[in-house]
Structure formats: structure tokens, C-alpha cells
Coordinates of C-alpha atoms and ligand atoms in Angstrom, one line a residue:
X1 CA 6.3 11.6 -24.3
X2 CA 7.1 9.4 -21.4
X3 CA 4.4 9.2 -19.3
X4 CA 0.4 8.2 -21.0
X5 CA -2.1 10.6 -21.8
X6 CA -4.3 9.5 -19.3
X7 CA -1.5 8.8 -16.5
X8 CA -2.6 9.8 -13.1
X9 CA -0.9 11.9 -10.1
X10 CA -2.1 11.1 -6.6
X11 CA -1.3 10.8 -3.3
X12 CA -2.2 8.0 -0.3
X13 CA -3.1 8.1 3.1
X14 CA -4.8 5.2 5.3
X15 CA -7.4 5.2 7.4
X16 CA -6.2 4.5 10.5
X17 CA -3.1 6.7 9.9
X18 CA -5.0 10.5 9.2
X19 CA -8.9 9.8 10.0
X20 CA -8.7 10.2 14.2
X21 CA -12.4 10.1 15.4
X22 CA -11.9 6.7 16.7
X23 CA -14.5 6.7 19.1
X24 CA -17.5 9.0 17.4
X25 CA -20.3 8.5 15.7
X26 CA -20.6 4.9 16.1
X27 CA -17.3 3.7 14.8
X28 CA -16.9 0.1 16.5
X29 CA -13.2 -1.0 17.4
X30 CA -10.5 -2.6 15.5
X31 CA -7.5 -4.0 15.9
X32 CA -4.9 -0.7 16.1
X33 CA -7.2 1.0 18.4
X34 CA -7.0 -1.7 20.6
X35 CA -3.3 -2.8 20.2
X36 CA -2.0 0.8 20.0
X37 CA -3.3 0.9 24.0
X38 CA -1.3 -1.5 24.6
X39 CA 1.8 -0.3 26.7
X40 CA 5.3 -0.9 24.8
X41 CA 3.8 -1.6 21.2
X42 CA 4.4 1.8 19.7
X43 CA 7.2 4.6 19.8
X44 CA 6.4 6.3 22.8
X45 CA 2.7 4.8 23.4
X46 CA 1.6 6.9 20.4
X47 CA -2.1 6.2 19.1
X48 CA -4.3 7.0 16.2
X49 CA -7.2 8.4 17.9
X50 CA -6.8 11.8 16.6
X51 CA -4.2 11.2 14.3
X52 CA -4.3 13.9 11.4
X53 CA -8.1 14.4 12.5
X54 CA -8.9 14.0 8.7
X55 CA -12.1 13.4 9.7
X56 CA -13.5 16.4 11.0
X57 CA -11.1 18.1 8.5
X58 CA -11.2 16.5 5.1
X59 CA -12.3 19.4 3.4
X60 CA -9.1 21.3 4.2
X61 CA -7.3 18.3 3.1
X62 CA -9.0 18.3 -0.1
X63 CA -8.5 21.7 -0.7
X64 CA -4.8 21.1 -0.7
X65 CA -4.8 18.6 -2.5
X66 CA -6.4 20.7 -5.1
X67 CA -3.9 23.6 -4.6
X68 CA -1.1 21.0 -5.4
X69 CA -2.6 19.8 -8.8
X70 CA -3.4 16.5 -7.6
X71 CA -5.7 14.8 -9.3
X72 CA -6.4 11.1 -7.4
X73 CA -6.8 10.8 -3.8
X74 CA -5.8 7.0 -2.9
X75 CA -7.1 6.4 0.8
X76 CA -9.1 4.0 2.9
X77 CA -12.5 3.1 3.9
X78 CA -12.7 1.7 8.0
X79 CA -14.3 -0.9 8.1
X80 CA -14.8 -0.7 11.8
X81 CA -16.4 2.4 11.0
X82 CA -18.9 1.2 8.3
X83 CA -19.5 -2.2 10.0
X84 CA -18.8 -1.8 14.1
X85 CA -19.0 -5.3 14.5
X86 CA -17.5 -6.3 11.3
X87 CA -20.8 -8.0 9.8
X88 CA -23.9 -7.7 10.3
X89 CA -24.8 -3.9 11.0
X90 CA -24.2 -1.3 8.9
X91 CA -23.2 2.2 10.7
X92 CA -25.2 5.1 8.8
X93 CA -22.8 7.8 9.9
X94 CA -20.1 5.8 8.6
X95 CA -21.4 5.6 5.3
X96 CA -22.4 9.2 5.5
X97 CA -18.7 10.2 6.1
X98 CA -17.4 8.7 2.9
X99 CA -19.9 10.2 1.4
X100 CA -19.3 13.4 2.2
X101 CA -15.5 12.7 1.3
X102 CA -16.2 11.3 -1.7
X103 CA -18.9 13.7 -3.0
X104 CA -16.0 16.9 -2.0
X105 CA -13.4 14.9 -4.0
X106 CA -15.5 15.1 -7.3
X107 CA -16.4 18.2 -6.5
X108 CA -12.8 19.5 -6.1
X109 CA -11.8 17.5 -10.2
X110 CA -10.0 14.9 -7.3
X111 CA -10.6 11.1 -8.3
X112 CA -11.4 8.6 -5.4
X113 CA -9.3 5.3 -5.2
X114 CA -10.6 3.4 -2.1
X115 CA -8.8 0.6 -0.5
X116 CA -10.8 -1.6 1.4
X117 CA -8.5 -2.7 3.9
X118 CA -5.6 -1.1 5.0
X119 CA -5.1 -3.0 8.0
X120 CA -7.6 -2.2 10.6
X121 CA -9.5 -5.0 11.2
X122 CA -13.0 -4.8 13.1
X123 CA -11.9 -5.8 16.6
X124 CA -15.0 -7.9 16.8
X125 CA -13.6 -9.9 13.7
X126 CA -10.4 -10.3 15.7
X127 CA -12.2 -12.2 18.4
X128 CA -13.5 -14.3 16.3
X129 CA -10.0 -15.2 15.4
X130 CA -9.4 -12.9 12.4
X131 CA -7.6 -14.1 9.0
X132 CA -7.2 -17.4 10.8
X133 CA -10.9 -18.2 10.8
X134 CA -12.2 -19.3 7.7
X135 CA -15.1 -17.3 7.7
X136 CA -13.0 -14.7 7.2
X137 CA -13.5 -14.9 3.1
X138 CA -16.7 -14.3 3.7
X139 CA -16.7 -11.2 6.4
X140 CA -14.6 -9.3 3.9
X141 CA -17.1 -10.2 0.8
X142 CA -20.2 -8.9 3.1
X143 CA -17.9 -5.9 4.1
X144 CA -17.1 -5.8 0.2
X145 CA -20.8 -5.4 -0.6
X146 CA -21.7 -3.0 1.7
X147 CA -18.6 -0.9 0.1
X148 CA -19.8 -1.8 -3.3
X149 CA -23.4 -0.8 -2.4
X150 CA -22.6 2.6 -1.1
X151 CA -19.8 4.3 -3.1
X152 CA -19.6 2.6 -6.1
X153 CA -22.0 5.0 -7.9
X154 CA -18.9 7.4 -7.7
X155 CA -16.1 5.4 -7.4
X156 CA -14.5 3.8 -9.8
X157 CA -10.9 2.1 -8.4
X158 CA -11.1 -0.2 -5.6
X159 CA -8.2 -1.8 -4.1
X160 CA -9.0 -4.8 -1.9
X161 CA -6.3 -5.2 0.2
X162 CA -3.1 -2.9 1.2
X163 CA 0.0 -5.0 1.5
X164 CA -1.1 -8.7 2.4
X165 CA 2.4 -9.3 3.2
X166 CA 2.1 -6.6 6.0
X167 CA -1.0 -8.2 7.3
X168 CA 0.0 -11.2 7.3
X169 CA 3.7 -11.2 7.5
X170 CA 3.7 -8.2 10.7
X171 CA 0.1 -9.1 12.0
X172 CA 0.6 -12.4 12.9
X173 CA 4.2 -13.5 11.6
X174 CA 6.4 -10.9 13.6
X175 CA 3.8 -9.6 15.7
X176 CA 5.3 -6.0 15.1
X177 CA 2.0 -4.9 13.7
X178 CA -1.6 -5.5 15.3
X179 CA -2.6 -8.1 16.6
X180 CA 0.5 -8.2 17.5
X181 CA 0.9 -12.2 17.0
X182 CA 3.8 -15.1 16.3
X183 CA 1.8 -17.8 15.0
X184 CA 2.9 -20.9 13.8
X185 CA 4.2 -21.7 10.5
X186 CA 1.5 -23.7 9.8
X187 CA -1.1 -21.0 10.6
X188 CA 1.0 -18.8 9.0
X189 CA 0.0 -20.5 5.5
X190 CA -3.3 -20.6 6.2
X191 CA -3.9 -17.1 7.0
X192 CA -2.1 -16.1 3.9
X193 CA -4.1 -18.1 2.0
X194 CA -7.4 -17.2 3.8
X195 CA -6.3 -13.4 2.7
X196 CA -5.9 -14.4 -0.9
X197 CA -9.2 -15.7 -0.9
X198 CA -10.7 -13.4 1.1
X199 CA -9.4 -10.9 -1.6
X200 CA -11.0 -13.1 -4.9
X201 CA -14.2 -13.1 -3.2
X202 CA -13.8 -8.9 -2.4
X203 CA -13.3 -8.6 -6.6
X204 CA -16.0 -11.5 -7.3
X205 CA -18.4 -9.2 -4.9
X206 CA -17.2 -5.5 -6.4
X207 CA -17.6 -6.4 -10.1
X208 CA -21.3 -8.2 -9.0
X209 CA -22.6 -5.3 -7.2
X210 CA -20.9 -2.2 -9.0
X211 CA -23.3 0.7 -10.2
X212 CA -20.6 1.2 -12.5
X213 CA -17.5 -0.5 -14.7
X214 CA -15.1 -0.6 -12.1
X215 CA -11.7 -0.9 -12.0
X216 CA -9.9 -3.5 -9.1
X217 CA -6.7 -4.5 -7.8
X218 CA -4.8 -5.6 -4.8
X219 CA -1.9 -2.9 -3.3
X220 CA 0.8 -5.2 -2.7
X221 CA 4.4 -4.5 -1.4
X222 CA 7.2 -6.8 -1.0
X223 CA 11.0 -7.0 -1.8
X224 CA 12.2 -5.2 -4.8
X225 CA 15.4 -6.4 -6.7
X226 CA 17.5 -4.7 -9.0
X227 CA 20.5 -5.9 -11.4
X228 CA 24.0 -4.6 -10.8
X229 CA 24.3 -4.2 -14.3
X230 CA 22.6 -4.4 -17.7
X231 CA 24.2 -8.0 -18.7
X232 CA 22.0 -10.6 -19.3
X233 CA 22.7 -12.4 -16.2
X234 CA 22.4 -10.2 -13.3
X235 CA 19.3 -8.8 -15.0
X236 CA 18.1 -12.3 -14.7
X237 CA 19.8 -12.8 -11.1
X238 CA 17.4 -9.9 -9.9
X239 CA 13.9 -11.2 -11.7
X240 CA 14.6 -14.3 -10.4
X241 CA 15.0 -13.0 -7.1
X242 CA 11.6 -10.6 -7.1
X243 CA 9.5 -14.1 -8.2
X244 CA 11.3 -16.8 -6.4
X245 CA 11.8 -17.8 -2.8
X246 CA 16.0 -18.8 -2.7
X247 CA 15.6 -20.4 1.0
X248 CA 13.0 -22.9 2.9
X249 CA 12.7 -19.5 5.2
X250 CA 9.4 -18.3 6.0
X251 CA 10.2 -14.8 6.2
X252 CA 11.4 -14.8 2.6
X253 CA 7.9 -16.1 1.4
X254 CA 6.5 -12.8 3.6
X255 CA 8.3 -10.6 1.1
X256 CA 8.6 -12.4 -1.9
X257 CA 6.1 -11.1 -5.1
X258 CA 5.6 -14.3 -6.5
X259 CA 4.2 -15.2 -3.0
X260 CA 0.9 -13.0 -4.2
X261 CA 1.1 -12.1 -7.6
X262 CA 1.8 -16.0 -8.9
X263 CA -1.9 -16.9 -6.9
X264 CA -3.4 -14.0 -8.3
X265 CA -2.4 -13.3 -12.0
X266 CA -1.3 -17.0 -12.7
X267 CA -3.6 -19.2 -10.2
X268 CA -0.5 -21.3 -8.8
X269 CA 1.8 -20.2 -5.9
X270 CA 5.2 -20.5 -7.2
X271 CA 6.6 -24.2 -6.8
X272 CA 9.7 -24.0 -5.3
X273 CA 7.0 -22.5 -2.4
X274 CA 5.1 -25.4 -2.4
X275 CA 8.5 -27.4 -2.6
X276 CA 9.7 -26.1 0.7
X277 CA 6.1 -25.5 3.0
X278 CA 4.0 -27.7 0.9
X279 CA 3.6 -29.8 4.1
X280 CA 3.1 -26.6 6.4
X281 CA 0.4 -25.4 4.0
X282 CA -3.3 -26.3 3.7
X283 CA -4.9 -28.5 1.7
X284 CA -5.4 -25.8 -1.6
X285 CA -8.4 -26.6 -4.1
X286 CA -8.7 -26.2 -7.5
X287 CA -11.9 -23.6 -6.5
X288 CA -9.3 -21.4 -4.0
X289 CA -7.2 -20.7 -6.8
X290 CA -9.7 -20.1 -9.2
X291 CA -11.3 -17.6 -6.9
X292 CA -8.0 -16.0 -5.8
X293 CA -7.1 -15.6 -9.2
X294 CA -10.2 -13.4 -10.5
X295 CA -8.8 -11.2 -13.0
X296 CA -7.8 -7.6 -11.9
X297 CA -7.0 -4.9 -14.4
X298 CA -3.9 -3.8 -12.7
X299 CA -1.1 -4.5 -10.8
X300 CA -0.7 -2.5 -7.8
X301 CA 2.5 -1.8 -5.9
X302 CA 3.8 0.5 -3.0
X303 CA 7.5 1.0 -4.0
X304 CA 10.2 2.2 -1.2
X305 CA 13.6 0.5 -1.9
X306 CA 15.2 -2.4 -3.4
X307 CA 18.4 -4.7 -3.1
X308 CA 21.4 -4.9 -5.4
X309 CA 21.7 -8.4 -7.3
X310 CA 24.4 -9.8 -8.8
X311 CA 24.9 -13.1 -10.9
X312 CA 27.3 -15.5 -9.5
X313 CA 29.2 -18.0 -11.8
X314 CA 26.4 -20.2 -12.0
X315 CA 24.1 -17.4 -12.6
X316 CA 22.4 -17.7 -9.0
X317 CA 21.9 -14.5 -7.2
X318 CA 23.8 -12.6 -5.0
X319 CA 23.1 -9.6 -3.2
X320 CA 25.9 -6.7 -3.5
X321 CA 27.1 -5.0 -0.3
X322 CA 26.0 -2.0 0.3
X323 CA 28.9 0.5 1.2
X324 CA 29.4 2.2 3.9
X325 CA 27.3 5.2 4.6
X326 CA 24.8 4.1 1.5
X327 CA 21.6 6.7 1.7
X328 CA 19.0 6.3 3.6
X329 CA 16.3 7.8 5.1
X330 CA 15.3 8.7 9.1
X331 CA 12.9 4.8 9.0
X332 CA 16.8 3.4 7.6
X333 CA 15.4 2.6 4.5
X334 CA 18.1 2.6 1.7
X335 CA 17.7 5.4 -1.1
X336 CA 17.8 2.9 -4.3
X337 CA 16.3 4.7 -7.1
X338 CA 16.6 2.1 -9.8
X339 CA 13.9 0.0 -7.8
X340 CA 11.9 1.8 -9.5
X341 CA 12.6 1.5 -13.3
X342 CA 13.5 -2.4 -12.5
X343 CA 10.8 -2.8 -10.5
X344 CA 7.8 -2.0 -13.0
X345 CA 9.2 -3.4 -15.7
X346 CA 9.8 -6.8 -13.7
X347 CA 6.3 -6.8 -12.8
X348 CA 5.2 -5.6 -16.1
X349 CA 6.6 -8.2 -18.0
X350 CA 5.8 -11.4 -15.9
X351 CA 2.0 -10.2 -15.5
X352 CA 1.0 -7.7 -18.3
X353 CA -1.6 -5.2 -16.7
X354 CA -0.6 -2.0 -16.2
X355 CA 0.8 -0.9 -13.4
X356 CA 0.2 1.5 -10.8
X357 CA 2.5 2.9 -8.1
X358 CA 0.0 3.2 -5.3
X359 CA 2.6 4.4 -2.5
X360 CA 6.1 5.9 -2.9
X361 CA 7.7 8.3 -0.6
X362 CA 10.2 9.0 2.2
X363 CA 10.4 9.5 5.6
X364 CA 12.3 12.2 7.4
X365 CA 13.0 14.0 10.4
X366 CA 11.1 17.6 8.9
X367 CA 10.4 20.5 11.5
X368 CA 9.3 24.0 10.6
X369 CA 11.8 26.4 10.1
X370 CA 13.0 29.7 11.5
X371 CA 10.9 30.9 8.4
X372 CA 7.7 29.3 9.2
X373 CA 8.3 26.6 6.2
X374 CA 9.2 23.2 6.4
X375 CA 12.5 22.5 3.9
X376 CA 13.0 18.9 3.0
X377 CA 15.8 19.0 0.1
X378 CA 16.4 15.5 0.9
X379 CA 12.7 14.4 -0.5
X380 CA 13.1 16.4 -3.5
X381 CA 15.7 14.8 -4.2
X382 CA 14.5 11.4 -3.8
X383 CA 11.4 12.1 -5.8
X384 CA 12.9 13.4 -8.8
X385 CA 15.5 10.3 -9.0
X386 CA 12.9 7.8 -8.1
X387 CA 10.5 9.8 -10.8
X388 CA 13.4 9.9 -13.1
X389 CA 13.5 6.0 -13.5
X390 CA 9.6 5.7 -13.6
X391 CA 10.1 7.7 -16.4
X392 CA 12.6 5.8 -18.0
X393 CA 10.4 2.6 -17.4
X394 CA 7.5 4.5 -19.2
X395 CA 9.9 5.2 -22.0
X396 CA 11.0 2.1 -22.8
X397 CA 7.0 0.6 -22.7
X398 CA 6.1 0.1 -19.5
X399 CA 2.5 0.2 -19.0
X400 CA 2.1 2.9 -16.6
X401 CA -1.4 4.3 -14.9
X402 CA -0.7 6.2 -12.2
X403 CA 1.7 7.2 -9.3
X404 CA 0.3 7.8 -5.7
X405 CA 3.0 9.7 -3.3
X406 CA 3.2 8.4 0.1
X407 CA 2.0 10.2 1.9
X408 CA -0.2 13.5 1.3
X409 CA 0.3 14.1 5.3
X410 CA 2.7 13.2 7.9
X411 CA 0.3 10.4 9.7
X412 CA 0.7 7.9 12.1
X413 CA 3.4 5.6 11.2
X414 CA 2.5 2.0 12.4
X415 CA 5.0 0.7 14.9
X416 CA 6.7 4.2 14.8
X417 CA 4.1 6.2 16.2
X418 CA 4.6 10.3 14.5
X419 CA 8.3 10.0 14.9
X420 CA 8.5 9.3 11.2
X421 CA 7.0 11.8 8.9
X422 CA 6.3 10.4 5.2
X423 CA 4.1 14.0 4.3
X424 CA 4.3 16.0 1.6
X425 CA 2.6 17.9 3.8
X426 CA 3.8 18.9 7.4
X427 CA 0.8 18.1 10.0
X428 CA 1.9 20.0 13.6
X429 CA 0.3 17.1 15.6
X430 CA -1.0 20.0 19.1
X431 CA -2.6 22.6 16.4
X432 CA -3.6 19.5 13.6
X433 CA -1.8 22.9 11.4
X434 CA -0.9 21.5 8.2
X435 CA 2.4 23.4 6.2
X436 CA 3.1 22.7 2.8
X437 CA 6.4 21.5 2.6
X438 CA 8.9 22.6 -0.7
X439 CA 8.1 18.8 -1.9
X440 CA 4.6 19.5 -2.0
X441 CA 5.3 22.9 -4.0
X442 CA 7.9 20.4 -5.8
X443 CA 5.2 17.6 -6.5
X444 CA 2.8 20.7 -7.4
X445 CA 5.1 21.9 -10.6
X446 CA 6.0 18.6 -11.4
X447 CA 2.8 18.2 -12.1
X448 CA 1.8 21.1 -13.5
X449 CA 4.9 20.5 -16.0
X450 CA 3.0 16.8 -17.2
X451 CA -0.4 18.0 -17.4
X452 CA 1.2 20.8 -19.9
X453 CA 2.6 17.8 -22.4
X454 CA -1.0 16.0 -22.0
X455 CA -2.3 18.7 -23.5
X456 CA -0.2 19.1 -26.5
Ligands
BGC1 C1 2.1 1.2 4.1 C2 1.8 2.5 4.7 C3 3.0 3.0 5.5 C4 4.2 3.2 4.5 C5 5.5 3.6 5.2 C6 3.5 1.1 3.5 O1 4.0 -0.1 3.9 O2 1.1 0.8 3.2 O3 0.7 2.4 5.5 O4 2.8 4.2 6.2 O5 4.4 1.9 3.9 O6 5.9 2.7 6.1

């Protein structure tokens, strides 16, 4: 049997992406509400104040969730909407909300996995210059607290952050992603580091305060590598890829996993890093990386795609070409399977937690059809292959937990506004209608067919 006893099935959203309710009940501002009302920033001028109104409509959600057999719900807490200002005062009704989602979750057999931060930053915090000021650690430990204090009678999986590189990399780097900044290089260090550390104190804070034994990572993304072949050398071409920057380019330390998981598993960014940027970065103490480096019991990742590697003559790596007309889906991300056999047991063997897929899933252009259902073949498809090699990773000893599908809904898609649709399930944006699409019904009986073997 491939997959553990105990292995998990979920599905993600994000905050900012389904909840909606962006003005009520005392929610304070943060950084997408603000930026998305900014003209030009997001397909068509989109916005996420009503997004999948998950909000006012979570129990609906849930029971869907429950029809499908799913039995982890990974989502968000805003911490705009717990904390207005960021620190300081705590909103009731905020608190009340997760509550009430969290208490229909248990109800419903559905575990909780929160993530702190997925991205939406108090607004407040922002003025205050964000993950640049250094008092930024310390925000998200109060923030952490407060999280702690509240849910953690119930909860029992916190992730700190969602995809530092995103944060940091998009936020500030790119400016693709609110605030919508190009910082320097030099700043660019330091709020990477300040979101490391702002991350050790979260874990320092959520073990202190928990009601419980809880269980914490970090949900990190980044570029996935996988050999051309089995022989020795391109298998080592593509690891050395996933944990090493090649290049003095900034943008490769934005993607590269050794970028986060080398401070956080191993205390020590990588040191060709420090090599190239040492003199861009800031001064780094022995008490940063012993705080960043608090240990977590698992490694967290949001798979998507991954890049070809080959072995050249010396054995550096090469990326293979993709041919012409190589898969992908409507976002342009290429179809690449084996990301996700190679991409566990990469991760897996460097760090030895076990591992949890907190996001994987597709986006594409859906509609409802002629029949009133919504058909997507093509995420069927990519499900079973990409479930197909988790499986084979499982087989061969890959410590697996779980597997969260990105998304449960069609949300709002960052930069791309509701053009993209990641759902399992369809959301008609004017009637907030949700249709279960054939990959939910897909997703349901694959299920179904795992929790059958657990039980023999
Ligand atoms: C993010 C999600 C996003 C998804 C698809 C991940 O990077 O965590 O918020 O919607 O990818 O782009």
C-alpha cells in the first residue's frame, strides 16, 4: 500500500482569494485591498472584495467539501481581519468568524490546517514599512499569539507562512504582487531575512502558547527540477539544481529551495548564496539562524511544475528544451508530472520530515456546459499523472502526510484577477453558484478508493 495509513486528502484556498467581506465587521485593510484598487495592477481591475464570498457562505463550502470525501481543509486566517491594525487590537468578530469555521469543520469530520499568512498583510503594517522594518519579527509573533490563543484549542496544523518566495520575491522584488515594489538588492536580502525570522519567532510563539501538541511548518514554493533520466548524473544535475543557486542572479535565489529550506532545516543559507550576495546581505547572527531554524515537523510544499535537467560532460546542469507545443495549462504553466515523484523525494532526502503537498492543481479556462456541468478532462488528467508519481514517491519511501488540491474553488487569482480558474469546484462569480466540476466527482472517488485500502 502506497500511500500511509494516516495520509491525508485536502484541499487549499486563501484568504484573500474566497473570504470577500473586505470591508465588514471590523476587518481593517491590507495590502491586496488596497493594491487591487489600484488601476492597471490586476486583469481587468478585478478585486477580492467579494471574491468567492466564503465568508458569509462557508457552511455551503464545507458541506461540499464533505460531499467530496475530503477530509482537511488547508486555508487562511486574515490577519487584517483578526488584527485591523496589525498589532495591538484584537477584532472580536474576526475571531468569531474562525470560530464558527473552525467549529463547522470538526463538526462536518473536516480537519483545519491554518496558514497564518498567505500574503495579505495588514495595511497598517505596510505603512510602517512592512517586511522591511525590523519590527516586523515581532508583529507576526504578537499576530502568532493571538492565532495561537484563539484556535489552537481545535487546531492542530499551523503553517506560518505561504510561499516566502512569493512574498518576498513578487511583493517587493518584481512588484507583480502587492505592494507592488522593486526594491533594491540590498533590501531585498533583508526582507527575506526579516521573513525567515519573522517565521522562527511565529513557531517559537505557536509551540509556547498552544492548548495543544501542535503540529508547524512553513508552505513554501519554489523551482522544481527533475532528471532527464535515471543515471546517476542527471539525477544529481537536477538535486543540485533544486538546492543550489548556479548564477550571481537574484532572481534565482527568489526561486531556489535551498534559499528557505537550508535556513530553516539546516540553520545556514546555502554558501555559494552567501558567495555571490554575501556583501548585499545583512549582517546575519548566530541568534537569527538559530531562531529561523526552530525545528518544524514537516516540510511543506505547493507543487505546480518543474524543469528538465540534464548532466553536461562535467556533470553541471543543463536544462532540456522543451519541444514545441509541450502541455500546458491556460496560466502557461508546463504539465511536468515527474515534478512530483522527484520533487518529494529531493526534498525528503536532503531534510527528512515528512512531507506534505499543501497546493497542487491546474488552471483552466472551465465554463458550464450545454448540460449544466462543468467538464474539465484536462484536470483529470493532470491529477491522476501528477497523483500517479506521488504515489510512486510513497512507494519507494517517501515520507508522505498529506496532499492539499489547489484549489477547492475557482478564487481570485493574484495578478490574474478570475480569469484563471484553479477550482475543483466551478464558482459562477454574479450568482456566487458553486458547480461541482467532473474533477471534484474525480477527486471524490479517488478518495473514496484510498480510504477503502486504509481500512483493510
Ligand atoms: C499560491 C496560491 C495561488 C496558486 C496558483 C500558489 O502560488 O499559494 O495562492 O493561487 O499558487 O497560482
Amino acid at each position: 500500500m502506497a500511500f500511509k495509513k494516516d495520509f491525508v486528502w485536502g484541499a487549499a484556498t486563501a484568504s484573500y482569494q474566497v473570504e470577500g467581506a473586505a470591508y465588514e465587521d471590523g476587518k481593517g485593510l491590507n495590502i491586496w485591498d488596497v493594491f487591487t484598487h489600484e488601476k492597471g495592477r490586476i486583469y481587468e481591475d478585478h478585486n477580492g472584495d467579494v471574491a468567492c464570498d466564503q465568508y458569509h457562505r462557508y457552511l455551503e463550502d464545507i458541506a461540499i467539501m464533505k460531499s467530496m470525501g475530503i477530509k482537511a481543509y488547508r486555508f487562511s486566517l486574515s490577519w487584517a481581519r483578526i488584527m485591523p491594525e496589525g498589532t495591538g487590537n484584537v477584532n472580536e468578530k474576526g475571531i468569531a468568524y474562525y470560530n464558527r469555521l473552525i467549529d463547522a469543520l470538526l463538526e462536518n469530520g473536516i480537519e483545519p490546517y491554518v496558514t497564518l499568512y498567505h500574503w495579505d498583510l495588514p495595511y497598517e503594517l505596510h505603512k510602517q514599512g512592512g517586511w522591511l522594518n525590523p519590527g516586523s519579527v515581532e508583529w507576526f509573533g504578537e499576530y502568532a499569539k493571538v492565532a495561537a490563543e484563539a484556535f489552537s484549542d481545535r487546531v492542530k496544523n499551523f503553517f506560518t507562512f505561504n510561499e516566502p518566495q512569493c512574498v518576498v520575491g513578487l511583493g517587493y522584488y518584481t512588484g507583480e504582487h502587492a505592494p507592488g515594489l522593486k526594491v533594491e538588492d540590498k533590501d531585498f536580502f533583508e526582507i527575506w531575512h526579516n521573513v525567515l525570522k519573522a517565521h522562527g519567532r511565529a513557531v517559537q510563539v505557536l509551540r509556547k502558547e498552544a492548548k495543544q501538541e501542535i503540529k508547524v511548518g512553513l508552505a513554501s514554493c519554489g523551482a522544481m527540477y527533475y532528471p532527464a533520466s535515471r543515471k546517476a548524473e542527471d539525477v544529481e544535475a537536477a538535486r543540485n539544481m533544486t538546492f543550489h543557486v548556479q548564477t550571481d542572479a537574484v532572481s534565482e535565489c527568489i526561486w531556489n529551495l535551498g534559499m528557505v529550506y537550508d535556513p530553516i532545516f539546516r540553520g545556514a543559507y546555502p554558501e555559494e548564496v552567501i558567495r555571490f550576495h554575501g556583501d548585499k546581505m545583512p549582517r546575519i547572527t548566530r541568534e537569527d539562524m538559530e531562531l529561523i531554524a526552530q525545528p518544524l515537523d514537516y516540510i511543506v510544499q505547493n507543487i505546480y511544475n518543474g524543469v528538465e535537467i540534464r548532466a553536461d560532460q562535467e556533470g553541471r546542469p543543463v536544462r532540456v528544451k522543451r519541444y514545441e507545443g509541450f502541455p500546458k495549462t491556460a496560466i502557461q504553466w508546463p504539465v511536468t508530472p515527474e515534478c512530483m515523484y522527484w520533487g518529494p523525494k529531493y526534498l525528503w532526502e536532503r531534510y527528512a520530515k515528512p512531507v506534505i503537498i499543501s497546493e497542487n492543481g491546474m488552471s483552466s479556462h472551465d465554463w458550464v456546459s450545454v448540460d449544466g456541468q462543468v467538464h474539465d478532462p484536462a484536470r483529470i488528467d493532470f491529477m491522476t499523472t501528477y497523483l500517479e508519481q506521488l504515489e510512486k514517491a510513497a512507494d519507494e519511501g517517501v515520507d508522505l502526510a498529506a496532499y492539499f488540491a489547489w484549489s477547492l474553488l475557482d478564487n481570485f487569482e493574484w495578478a490574474s484577477g478570475y480569469s484563471d480558474r484553479f477550482g475543483l469546484v466551478y464558482v459562477d462569480y454574479p450568482t456566487q453558484k458553486r458547480i461541482l466540476k467532473d474533477s471534484a466527482y474525480f477527486y471524490r472517488d479517488y478518495i473514496k478508493k484510498w480510504e477503502a485500502r486504509r481500512t483493510l
